[in-house]
PDB file of C-alpha atoms and ligand atoms in Angstrom:
ATOM      1  CA  MET A 144       3.326  -7.405  18.789  1.00 44.00           C
ATOM      2  CA  MET A 145       6.517  -6.181  17.145  1.00 50.00           C
ATOM      3  CA  ASN A 146       6.865  -2.418  17.257  1.00 76.00           C
ATOM      4  CA  SER A 147       8.653  -2.067  13.964  1.00 91.00           C
ATOM      5  CA  VAL A 148       7.332  -3.914  10.964  1.00 97.00           C
ATOM      6  CA  VAL A 149       9.596  -2.223   8.420  1.00 98.00           C
ATOM      7  CA  GLU A 150      13.022  -0.685   8.988  1.00 97.00           C
ATOM      8  CA  VAL A 151      14.668   1.235   6.184  1.00 98.00           C
ATOM      9  CA  ALA A 152      18.256   2.422   6.680  1.00 97.00           C
ATOM     10  CA  ALA A 153      20.268   4.627   4.314  1.00 97.00           C
ATOM     11  CA  LEU A 154      18.213   3.392   1.356  1.00 98.00           C
ATOM     12  CA  ARG A 155      19.410   4.520  -2.043  1.00 97.00           C
ATOM     13  CA  VAL A 156      17.614   3.656  -5.273  1.00 98.00           C
ATOM     14  CA  VAL A 157      18.666   4.760  -8.753  1.00 97.00           C
ATOM     15  CA  ARG A 158      16.126   4.515 -11.588  1.00 95.00           C
ATOM     16  CA  GLY A 159      16.649   5.658 -15.125  1.00 91.00           C
ATOM     17  CA  GLY A 160      20.180   6.791 -14.221  1.00 92.00           C
ATOM     18  CA  ARG A 161      19.184   9.201 -11.470  1.00 94.00           C
ATOM     19  CA  PRO A 162      18.729   8.772  -7.719  1.00 95.00           C
ATOM     20  CA  VAL A 163      15.028   8.480  -6.864  1.00 96.00           C
ATOM     21  CA  ILE A 164      15.688   7.762  -3.179  1.00 97.00           C
ATOM     22  CA  ASP A 165      18.980   8.927  -1.724  1.00 94.00           C
ATOM     23  CA  GLY A 166      19.708   7.989   1.889  1.00 95.00           C
ATOM     24  CA  LEU A 167      16.282   7.285   3.387  1.00 97.00           C
ATOM     25  CA  ASP A 168      15.822   6.172   7.017  1.00 97.00           C
ATOM     26  CA  LEU A 169      12.387   5.082   8.149  1.00 97.00           C
ATOM     27  CA  VAL A 170      10.610   2.856  10.657  1.00 97.00           C
ATOM     28  CA  ILE A 171       7.030   1.707  10.056  1.00 97.00           C
ATOM     29  CA  GLY A 172       4.895   0.066  12.753  1.00 96.00           C
ATOM     30  CA  ALA A 173       1.452  -1.506  13.109  1.00 96.00           C
ATOM     31  CA  GLY A 174      -1.877  -0.002  12.052  1.00 96.00           C
ATOM     32  CA  VAL A 175      -2.699   1.772   8.801  1.00 97.00           C
ATOM     33  CA  THR A 176       0.226   3.831   7.521  1.00 97.00           C
ATOM     34  CA  GLY A 177      -0.409   6.122   4.572  1.00 97.00           C
ATOM     35  CA  LEU A 178       2.394   7.059   2.172  1.00 97.00           C
ATOM     36  CA  LEU A 179       1.306  10.277   0.507  1.00 95.00           C
ATOM     37  CA  GLY A 180       3.042  12.497  -1.963  1.00 93.00           C
ATOM     38  CA  PRO A 181       2.759  13.883  -5.465  1.00 91.00           C
ATOM     39  CA  SER A 182       3.014  11.723  -8.541  1.00 89.00           C
ATOM     40  CA  GLY A 183       6.596  10.733  -9.262  1.00 91.00           C
ATOM     41  CA  CYS A 184       7.963  11.465  -5.764  1.00 93.00           C
ATOM     42  CA  GLY A 185       9.069   7.846  -5.300  1.00 95.00           C
ATOM     43  CA  LYS A 186       6.181   6.170  -3.472  1.00 95.00           C
ATOM     44  CA  SER A 187       6.058   3.100  -5.712  1.00 95.00           C
ATOM     45  CA  THR A 188       9.843   2.868  -5.621  1.00 97.00           C
ATOM     46  CA  LEU A 189       9.819   2.831  -1.806  1.00 98.00           C
ATOM     47  CA  LEU A 190       7.013   0.248  -1.695  1.00 97.00           C
ATOM     48  CA  ARG A 191       8.825  -1.911  -4.245  1.00 97.00           C
ATOM     49  CA  SER A 192      11.958  -1.727  -2.068  1.00 97.00           C
ATOM     50  CA  ILE A 193       9.949  -2.837   0.973  1.00 98.00           C
ATOM     51  CA  VAL A 194       8.411  -5.743  -0.914  1.00 96.00           C
ATOM     52  CA  GLY A 195      11.848  -6.666  -2.271  1.00 96.00           C
ATOM     53  CA  VAL A 196      11.220  -6.310  -6.009  1.00 95.00           C
ATOM     54  CA  GLN A 197      13.308  -3.164  -6.487  1.00 96.00           C
ATOM     55  CA  ARG A 198      17.030  -3.239  -7.222  1.00 95.00           C
ATOM     56  CA  VAL A 199      18.588  -1.002  -4.585  1.00 96.00           C
ATOM     57  CA  ALA A 200      21.886   0.845  -4.931  1.00 96.00           C
ATOM     58  CA  GLY A 201      22.594   1.015  -1.205  1.00 96.00           C
ATOM     59  CA  GLY A 202      21.279   0.700   2.343  1.00 97.00           C
ATOM     60  CA  THR A 203      19.063  -1.960   3.881  1.00 97.00           C
ATOM     61  CA  VAL A 204      15.362  -2.706   4.109  1.00 98.00           C
ATOM     62  CA  THR A 205      14.302  -5.079   6.891  1.00 97.00           C
ATOM     63  CA  VAL A 206      10.761  -6.429   7.075  1.00 97.00           C
ATOM     64  CA  LEU A 207       9.543  -8.373  10.121  1.00 96.00           C
ATOM     65  CA  GLY A 208      13.183  -8.836  11.083  1.00 95.00           C
ATOM     66  CA  GLU A 209      14.212 -10.330   7.713  1.00 96.00           C
ATOM     67  CA  PRO A 210      15.855  -8.782   4.635  1.00 97.00           C
ATOM     68  CA  ALA A 211      13.157  -7.425   2.279  1.00 96.00           C
ATOM     69  CA  GLY A 212      12.210  -9.932  -0.392  1.00 93.00           C
ATOM     70  CA  SER A 213      13.867 -12.895   1.353  1.00 94.00           C
ATOM     71  CA  GLY A 214      12.358 -16.381   1.424  1.00 91.00           C
ATOM     72  CA  PRO A 215      10.876 -16.277   4.934  1.00 90.00           C
ATOM     73  CA  LEU A 216       8.790 -13.253   3.912  1.00 92.00           C
ATOM     74  CA  ARG A 217       7.252 -14.909   0.862  1.00 85.00           C
ATOM     75  CA  ASP A 218       3.841 -15.521   2.412  1.00 82.00           C
ATOM     76  CA  ARG A 219       4.110 -12.937   5.190  1.00 92.00           C
ATOM     77  CA  VAL A 220       3.980  -9.866   2.934  1.00 94.00           C
ATOM     78  CA  GLY A 221       1.032  -9.151   0.617  1.00 92.00           C
ATOM     79  CA  TYR A 222       1.487  -6.693  -2.254  1.00 93.00           C
ATOM     80  CA  GLN A 223      -1.068  -5.059  -4.523  1.00 90.00           C
ATOM     81  CA  THR A 224       0.541  -3.205  -7.409  1.00 88.00           C
ATOM     82  CA  GLN A 225      -1.024  -0.419  -9.448  1.00 79.00           C
ATOM     83  CA  SER A 226      -1.559  -2.703 -12.392  1.00 78.00           C
ATOM     84  CA  SER A 227      -4.123  -5.381 -11.771  1.00 71.00           C
ATOM     85  CA  SER A 228      -2.857  -8.939 -11.609  1.00 78.00           C
ATOM     86  CA  VAL A 229      -6.377 -10.355 -11.850  1.00 88.00           C
ATOM     87  CA  TYR A 230      -7.335 -12.588 -14.812  1.00 91.00           C
ATOM     88  CA  ASP A 231     -10.381 -11.097 -16.515  1.00 91.00           C
ATOM     89  CA  ASP A 232     -11.658 -14.364 -17.958  1.00 94.00           C
ATOM     90  CA  LEU A 233     -11.687 -16.209 -14.623  1.00 95.00           C
ATOM     91  CA  SER A 234     -14.263 -15.808 -11.883  1.00 95.00           C
ATOM     92  CA  VAL A 235     -13.309 -14.058  -8.665  1.00 96.00           C
ATOM     93  CA  LEU A 236     -13.012 -17.341  -6.789  1.00 95.00           C
ATOM     94  CA  GLU A 237     -11.086 -19.015  -9.621  1.00 95.00           C
ATOM     95  CA  ASN A 238      -8.620 -16.128  -9.519  1.00 95.00           C
ATOM     96  CA  LEU A 239      -8.175 -16.480  -5.780  1.00 95.00           C
ATOM     97  CA  ARG A 240      -7.808 -20.248  -5.962  1.00 95.00           C
ATOM     98  CA  PHE A 241      -5.182 -19.864  -8.681  1.00 94.00           C
ATOM     99  CA  PHE A 242      -3.097 -17.415  -6.643  1.00 92.00           C
ATOM    100  CA  ALA A 243      -3.589 -19.509  -3.499  1.00 93.00           C
ATOM    101  CA  ARG A 244      -2.151 -22.509  -5.357  1.00 92.00           C
ATOM    102  CA  VAL A 245       0.821 -20.441  -6.551  1.00 88.00           C
ATOM    103  CA  LEU A 246       1.510 -19.563  -2.908  1.00 85.00           C
ATOM    104  CA  GLY A 247       1.085 -23.173  -1.819  1.00 88.00           C
ATOM    105  CA  LEU A 248      -2.016 -22.368   0.220  1.00 90.00           C
ATOM    106  CA  PRO A 249      -5.120 -24.563   0.567  1.00 91.00           C
ATOM    107  CA  PRO A 250      -8.309 -23.670  -1.409  1.00 88.00           C
ATOM    108  CA  SER A 251      -9.897 -22.531   1.863  1.00 91.00           C
ATOM    109  CA  ALA A 252      -7.466 -19.575   1.824  1.00 92.00           C
ATOM    110  CA  ALA A 253      -9.251 -18.313  -1.321  1.00 94.00           C
ATOM    111  CA  HIS A 254     -12.581 -18.404   0.444  1.00 92.00           C
ATOM    112  CA  ASP A 255     -11.191 -16.672   3.548  1.00 90.00           C
ATOM    113  CA  ALA A 256      -9.757 -13.861   1.402  1.00 90.00           C
ATOM    114  CA  LEU A 257     -13.077 -13.500  -0.421  1.00 92.00           C
ATOM    115  CA  LEU A 258     -14.882 -13.039   2.900  1.00 89.00           C
ATOM    116  CA  ALA A 259     -12.243 -10.607   4.177  1.00 85.00           C
ATOM    117  CA  VAL A 260     -12.966  -8.156   1.348  1.00 86.00           C
ATOM    118  CA  ASP A 261     -16.774  -8.512   1.452  1.00 85.00           C
ATOM    119  CA  LEU A 262     -17.023 -10.201  -1.947  1.00 90.00           C
ATOM    120  CA  ALA A 263     -18.714 -13.409  -0.822  1.00 90.00           C
ATOM    121  CA  ARG A 264     -21.689 -12.760  -3.119  1.00 93.00           C
ATOM    122  CA  HIS A 265     -19.448 -12.196  -6.140  1.00 94.00           C
ATOM    123  CA  GLY A 266     -17.301 -15.327  -6.005  1.00 95.00           C
ATOM    124  CA  ASP A 267     -18.749 -16.708  -9.246  1.00 96.00           C
ATOM    125  CA  ASP A 268     -18.724 -13.394 -11.143  1.00 96.00           C
ATOM    126  CA  VAL A 269     -16.275 -13.118 -14.023  1.00 96.00           C
ATOM    127  CA  ALA A 270     -13.537 -10.672 -12.953  1.00 93.00           C
ATOM    128  CA  GLY A 271     -13.644  -8.814 -16.287  1.00 91.00           C
ATOM    129  CA  ARG A 272     -17.214  -7.702 -15.635  1.00 92.00           C
ATOM    130  CA  LEU A 273     -16.706  -6.287 -12.150  1.00 90.00           C
ATOM    131  CA  SER A 274     -16.898  -2.592 -11.275  1.00 85.00           C
ATOM    132  CA  GLY A 275     -13.701  -0.679 -10.492  1.00 81.00           C
ATOM    133  CA  GLY A 276     -14.307  -0.913  -6.739  1.00 81.00           C
ATOM    134  CA  GLN A 277     -15.008  -4.634  -6.879  1.00 86.00           C
ATOM    135  CA  ARG A 278     -11.896  -5.203  -8.991  1.00 86.00           C
ATOM    136  CA  SER A 279      -9.814  -3.326  -6.472  1.00 84.00           C
ATOM    137  CA  ARG A 280     -11.230  -5.600  -3.767  1.00 87.00           C
ATOM    138  CA  VAL A 281     -10.238  -8.701  -5.749  1.00 91.00           C
ATOM    139  CA  GLY A 282      -6.696  -7.326  -6.015  1.00 89.00           C
ATOM    140  CA  LEU A 283      -6.769  -6.734  -2.292  1.00 88.00           C
ATOM    141  CA  ALA A 284      -8.049 -10.281  -1.675  1.00 91.00           C
ATOM    142  CA  VAL A 285      -5.115 -11.659  -3.701  1.00 91.00           C
ATOM    143  CA  ALA A 286      -2.704  -9.634  -1.569  1.00 90.00           C
ATOM    144  CA  LEU A 287      -4.456 -10.893   1.576  1.00 89.00           C
ATOM    145  CA  LEU A 288      -4.123 -14.586   0.753  1.00 90.00           C
ATOM    146  CA  GLY A 289      -2.512 -16.460   3.614  1.00 83.00           C
ATOM    147  CA  THR A 290      -3.146 -13.597   6.085  1.00 85.00           C
ATOM    148  CA  PRO A 291       0.131 -11.693   5.700  1.00 92.00           C
ATOM    149  CA  ALA A 292       1.653  -9.758   8.588  1.00 95.00           C
ATOM    150  CA  LEU A 293       2.270  -6.800   6.262  1.00 97.00           C
ATOM    151  CA  LEU A 294       0.041  -5.645   3.433  1.00 95.00           C
ATOM    152  CA  VAL A 295       1.551  -3.208   0.928  1.00 96.00           C
ATOM    153  CA  LEU A 296      -0.970  -1.469  -1.322  1.00 94.00           C
ATOM    154  CA  ASP A 297       0.163   0.820  -4.131  1.00 93.00           C
ATOM    155  CA  GLU A 298      -2.563   3.407  -4.823  1.00 91.00           C
ATOM    156  CA  PRO A 299      -5.461   0.966  -4.355  1.00 88.00           C
ATOM    157  CA  THR A 300      -8.095   3.715  -4.401  1.00 86.00           C
ATOM    158  CA  VAL A 301      -6.977   5.471  -7.592  1.00 83.00           C
ATOM    159  CA  GLY A 302      -9.891   6.137  -9.932  1.00 78.00           C
ATOM    160  CA  LEU A 303     -12.545   5.177  -7.396  1.00 80.00           C
ATOM    161  CA  ASP A 304     -15.410   7.411  -6.346  1.00 83.00           C
ATOM    162  CA  PRO A 305     -15.463   8.900  -2.827  1.00 85.00           C
ATOM    163  CA  VAL A 306     -17.915   6.347  -1.409  1.00 84.00           C
ATOM    164  CA  LEU A 307     -15.882   3.372  -2.629  1.00 83.00           C
ATOM    165  CA  ARG A 308     -12.701   5.027  -1.380  1.00 86.00           C
ATOM    166  CA  ARG A 309     -14.231   5.502   2.052  1.00 89.00           C
ATOM    167  CA  ASP A 310     -15.371   1.861   2.122  1.00 86.00           C
ATOM    168  CA  LEU A 311     -11.922   0.613   1.121  1.00 87.00           C
ATOM    169  CA  TRP A 312     -10.239   2.680   3.843  1.00 91.00           C
ATOM    170  CA  ALA A 313     -12.689   1.211   6.380  1.00 91.00           C
ATOM    171  CA  LEU A 314     -11.647  -2.218   5.116  1.00 89.00           C
ATOM    172  CA  PHE A 315      -7.932  -1.350   5.555  1.00 93.00           C
ATOM    173  CA  HIS A 316      -8.664  -0.481   9.188  1.00 95.00           C
ATOM    174  CA  ARG A 317     -10.558  -3.719   9.749  1.00 92.00           C
ATOM    175  CA  ILE A 318      -7.591  -5.648   8.313  1.00 91.00           C
ATOM    176  CA  ALA A 319      -5.187  -3.695  10.563  1.00 95.00           C
ATOM    177  CA  GLU A 320      -7.343  -4.377  13.625  1.00 94.00           C
ATOM    178  CA  GLN A 321      -6.935  -8.081  12.918  1.00 91.00           C
ATOM    179  CA  GLY A 322      -3.166  -7.666  13.255  1.00 93.00           C
ATOM    180  CA  THR A 323      -1.921  -7.063   9.704  1.00 94.00           C
ATOM    181  CA  ALA A 324       0.126  -3.866   9.323  1.00 97.00           C
ATOM    182  CA  VAL A 325      -1.197  -1.978   6.294  1.00 97.00           C
ATOM    183  CA  LEU A 326       0.985   0.349   4.222  1.00 97.00           C
ATOM    184  CA  VAL A 327      -0.980   2.173   1.557  1.00 96.00           C
ATOM    185  CA  SER A 328       0.140   4.825  -0.907  1.00 95.00           C
ATOM    186  CA  SER A 329      -1.943   7.582  -2.424  1.00 91.00           C
ATOM    187  CA  HIS A 330      -1.385  10.880  -4.154  1.00 85.00           C
ATOM    188  CA  VAL A 331      -4.771  12.171  -2.979  1.00 86.00           C
ATOM    189  CA  MET A 332      -4.102  14.404   0.021  1.00 85.00           C
ATOM    190  CA  ASP A 333      -7.635  14.108   1.405  1.00 84.00           C
ATOM    191  CA  GLU A 334      -6.979  10.422   2.085  1.00 88.00           C
ATOM    192  CA  ALA A 335      -4.382  11.475   4.654  1.00 89.00           C
ATOM    193  CA  GLU A 336      -6.941  11.885   7.394  1.00 90.00           C
ATOM    194  CA  ARG A 337      -7.868   8.240   7.110  1.00 92.00           C
ATOM    195  CA  CYS A 338      -4.437   6.932   8.196  1.00 95.00           C
ATOM    196  CA  ASP A 339      -3.297   6.146  11.743  1.00 96.00           C
ATOM    197  CA  THR A 340       0.200   7.238  10.749  1.00 97.00           C
ATOM    198  CA  LEU A 341       1.120   9.387   7.817  1.00 97.00           C
ATOM    199  CA  LEU A 342       4.311   9.547   5.781  1.00 96.00           C
ATOM    200  CA  LEU A 343       4.515  12.625   3.592  1.00 95.00           C
ATOM    201  CA  MET A 344       6.947  12.097   0.738  1.00 96.00           C
ATOM    202  CA  ARG A 345       8.460  14.576  -1.661  1.00 94.00           C
ATOM    203  CA  GLU A 346      11.282  14.109  -4.156  1.00 93.00           C
ATOM    204  CA  GLY A 347      12.380  10.843  -2.591  1.00 95.00           C
ATOM    205  CA  ARG A 348      12.436  12.155   0.983  1.00 95.00           C
ATOM    206  CA  ILE A 349      10.014  11.723   3.889  1.00 96.00           C
ATOM    207  CA  ILE A 350       9.253  15.297   4.956  1.00 95.00           C
ATOM    208  CA  ALA A 351       6.838  14.411   7.790  1.00 95.00           C
ATOM    209  CA  HIS A 352       6.024  11.239   9.711  1.00 96.00           C
ATOM    210  CA  GLY A 353       3.402  10.827  12.422  1.00 96.00           C
ATOM    211  CA  PRO A 354      -0.329  10.880  13.157  1.00 96.00           C
ATOM    212  CA  PRO A 355      -2.130  13.308  10.786  1.00 96.00           C
ATOM    213  CA  ALA A 356      -3.279  15.448  13.734  1.00 96.00           C
ATOM    214  CA  ASP A 357       0.311  15.871  14.955  1.00 96.00           C
ATOM    215  CA  ILE A 358       1.562  16.837  11.491  1.00 96.00           C
ATOM    216  CA  LYS A 359      -1.169  19.467  11.154  1.00 95.00           C
ATOM    217  CA  ALA A 360      -0.578  20.772  14.683  1.00 96.00           C
ATOM    218  CA  ALA A 361       3.176  21.057  14.103  1.00 95.00           C
ATOM    219  CA  GLN A 362       2.519  23.309  11.103  1.00 93.00           C
ATOM    220  CA  GLY A 363      -0.427  25.126  12.720  1.00 95.00           C
ATOM    221  CA  VAL A 364      -2.767  24.328   9.846  1.00 95.00           C
ATOM    222  CA  ALA A 365      -6.193  22.719   9.484  1.00 94.00           C
ATOM    223  CA  ASP A 366      -5.565  20.222   6.698  1.00 93.00           C
ATOM    224  CA  ILE A 367      -2.781  17.985   5.407  1.00 93.00           C
ATOM    225  CA  GLU A 368      -2.555  19.717   2.045  1.00 93.00           C
ATOM    226  CA  SER A 369      -1.669  22.972   3.841  1.00 94.00           C
ATOM    227  CA  ALA A 370       0.778  21.095   6.061  1.00 94.00           C
ATOM    228  CA  PHE A 371       2.447  19.622   2.974  1.00 93.00           C
ATOM    229  CA  LEU A 372       2.757  23.065   1.351  1.00 93.00           C
ATOM    230  CA  ALA A 373       4.114  24.573   4.592  1.00 92.00           C
ATOM    231  CA  LEU A 374       6.704  21.796   4.841  1.00 92.00           C
ATOM    232  CA  VAL A 375       7.764  22.365   1.231  1.00 89.00           C
ATOM    233  CA  GLU A 376       8.158  26.090   1.935  1.00 88.00           C
ATOM    234  CA  GLU A 377      10.127  25.297   5.104  1.00 84.00           C
ATOM    235  CA  GLY A 378      12.436  23.063   3.057  1.00 78.00           C
ATOM    236  CA  ARG A 379      13.123  25.910   0.637  1.00 76.00           C
ATOM    237  CA  ARG A 380      14.138  28.374   3.328  1.00 72.00           C
TER     238      ARG A 380
HETATM  239  N1  ATP B 621      10.974   1.820 -14.781  1.00 84.88           N
HETATM  240  C1  ATP B 621      11.528   3.009 -14.539  1.00 84.88           C
HETATM  241  N2  ATP B 621      12.673   3.381 -15.137  1.00 84.88           N
HETATM  242  C2  ATP B 621      13.232   4.560 -14.912  1.00 84.88           C
HETATM  243  N3  ATP B 621      12.735   5.479 -14.071  1.00 84.88           N
HETATM  244  C3  ATP B 621      11.598   5.178 -13.447  1.00 84.88           C
HETATM  245  C4  ATP B 621      10.935   3.926 -13.635  1.00 84.88           C
HETATM  246  N4  ATP B 621       9.835   3.924 -12.873  1.00 84.88           N
HETATM  247  C5  ATP B 621       9.800   5.103 -12.237  1.00 84.88           C
HETATM  248  N5  ATP B 621      10.861   5.854 -12.566  1.00 84.88           N
HETATM  249  C6  ATP B 621      11.169   7.203 -12.065  1.00 84.88           C
HETATM  250  O1  ATP B 621      11.315   7.122 -10.669  1.00 84.88           O
HETATM  251  C7  ATP B 621      10.711   8.246 -10.052  1.00 84.88           C
HETATM  252  C8  ATP B 621       9.759   7.777  -8.972  1.00 84.88           C
HETATM  253  O2  ATP B 621       8.733   7.009  -9.550  1.00 84.88           O
HETATM  254  P1  ATP B 621       7.649   6.272  -8.656  1.00 84.88           P
HETATM  255  O3  ATP B 621       6.841   5.419  -9.574  1.00 84.88           O
HETATM  256  O4  ATP B 621       8.314   5.641  -7.502  1.00 84.88           O
HETATM  257  O5  ATP B 621       6.777   7.514  -8.138  1.00 84.88           O
HETATM  258  P2  ATP B 621       5.339   7.535  -7.453  1.00 84.88           P
HETATM  259  O6  ATP B 621       5.429   8.530  -6.362  1.00 84.88           O
HETATM  260  O7  ATP B 621       4.927   6.157  -7.106  1.00 84.88           O
HETATM  261  O8  ATP B 621       4.420   8.090  -8.620  1.00 84.88           O
HETATM  262  P3  ATP B 621       2.872   7.793  -8.957  1.00 84.88           P
HETATM  263  O9  ATP B 621       2.073   8.390  -7.835  1.00 84.88           O
HETATM  264  O10 ATP B 621       2.680   8.515 -10.246  1.00 84.88           O
HETATM  265  O11 ATP B 621       2.735   6.317  -9.074  1.00 84.88           O
HETATM  266  C9  ATP B 621      10.025   9.045 -11.144  1.00 84.88           C
HETATM  267  O12 ATP B 621      10.836  10.158 -11.414  1.00 84.88           O
HETATM  268  C10 ATP B 621       9.989   8.125 -12.308  1.00 84.88           C
HETATM  269  O13 ATP B 621      10.150   8.832 -13.500  1.00 84.88           O
END
């Protein structure tokens, strides 16, 4: 297995006329990596840069050894954005078959993705009538089509209740165990504990990177929220 799935070097992104990310270096490996930070800190911008849909002002982003967004990565990187790409008037399976066709995958890929997210019993349900948690799973299934080597999920648990959030995180780990690196963003600090590796982001910078236990131990605190606050204080001194 490759050690580094994503390599970001000297990344600079300008949005709305101001630098959102200004000289970021980062290496992301296998397992479930959580990208956590307050709203507006640049999480989506970083994920978009990794997926290759963000115009960058400088630096490089390399994914699985290829430039982010390049042709060879087309079906090796799955991406779930914050806004749902699911068609409400189609059934779950029809949605998956549609996206499978767009990616040039066989119809069996739709069925495999349906099974991977535990929605086998809902294949014929109309997407528009699903619950929030089920909808999120359909979005995840779309991103999983073709079994990508990297799955990038932008706040997939937002708005979900704690039980559904826990179930989704368990699913991320199952996906990672099958060999897909999972990069998932959240602004909910209590989700930090669920990651193998944590990236804490603030104002376009990564202020801590490592297993949650190590980040807490380094700050001598019991939870990630306290670690985040301690790191912010440290940065001010
Ligand atoms: N389309 C855009 N045009 C101009 N500026 C933008 C655009 N999208 C985001 N920004 C700015 O870029 C910065 C980072 O936004 P980004 O969406 O990456 O943050 P985020 O951490 O993902 O936030 P959230 O958790 O709310 O999704 C913010 O200051 C935001 O105002």
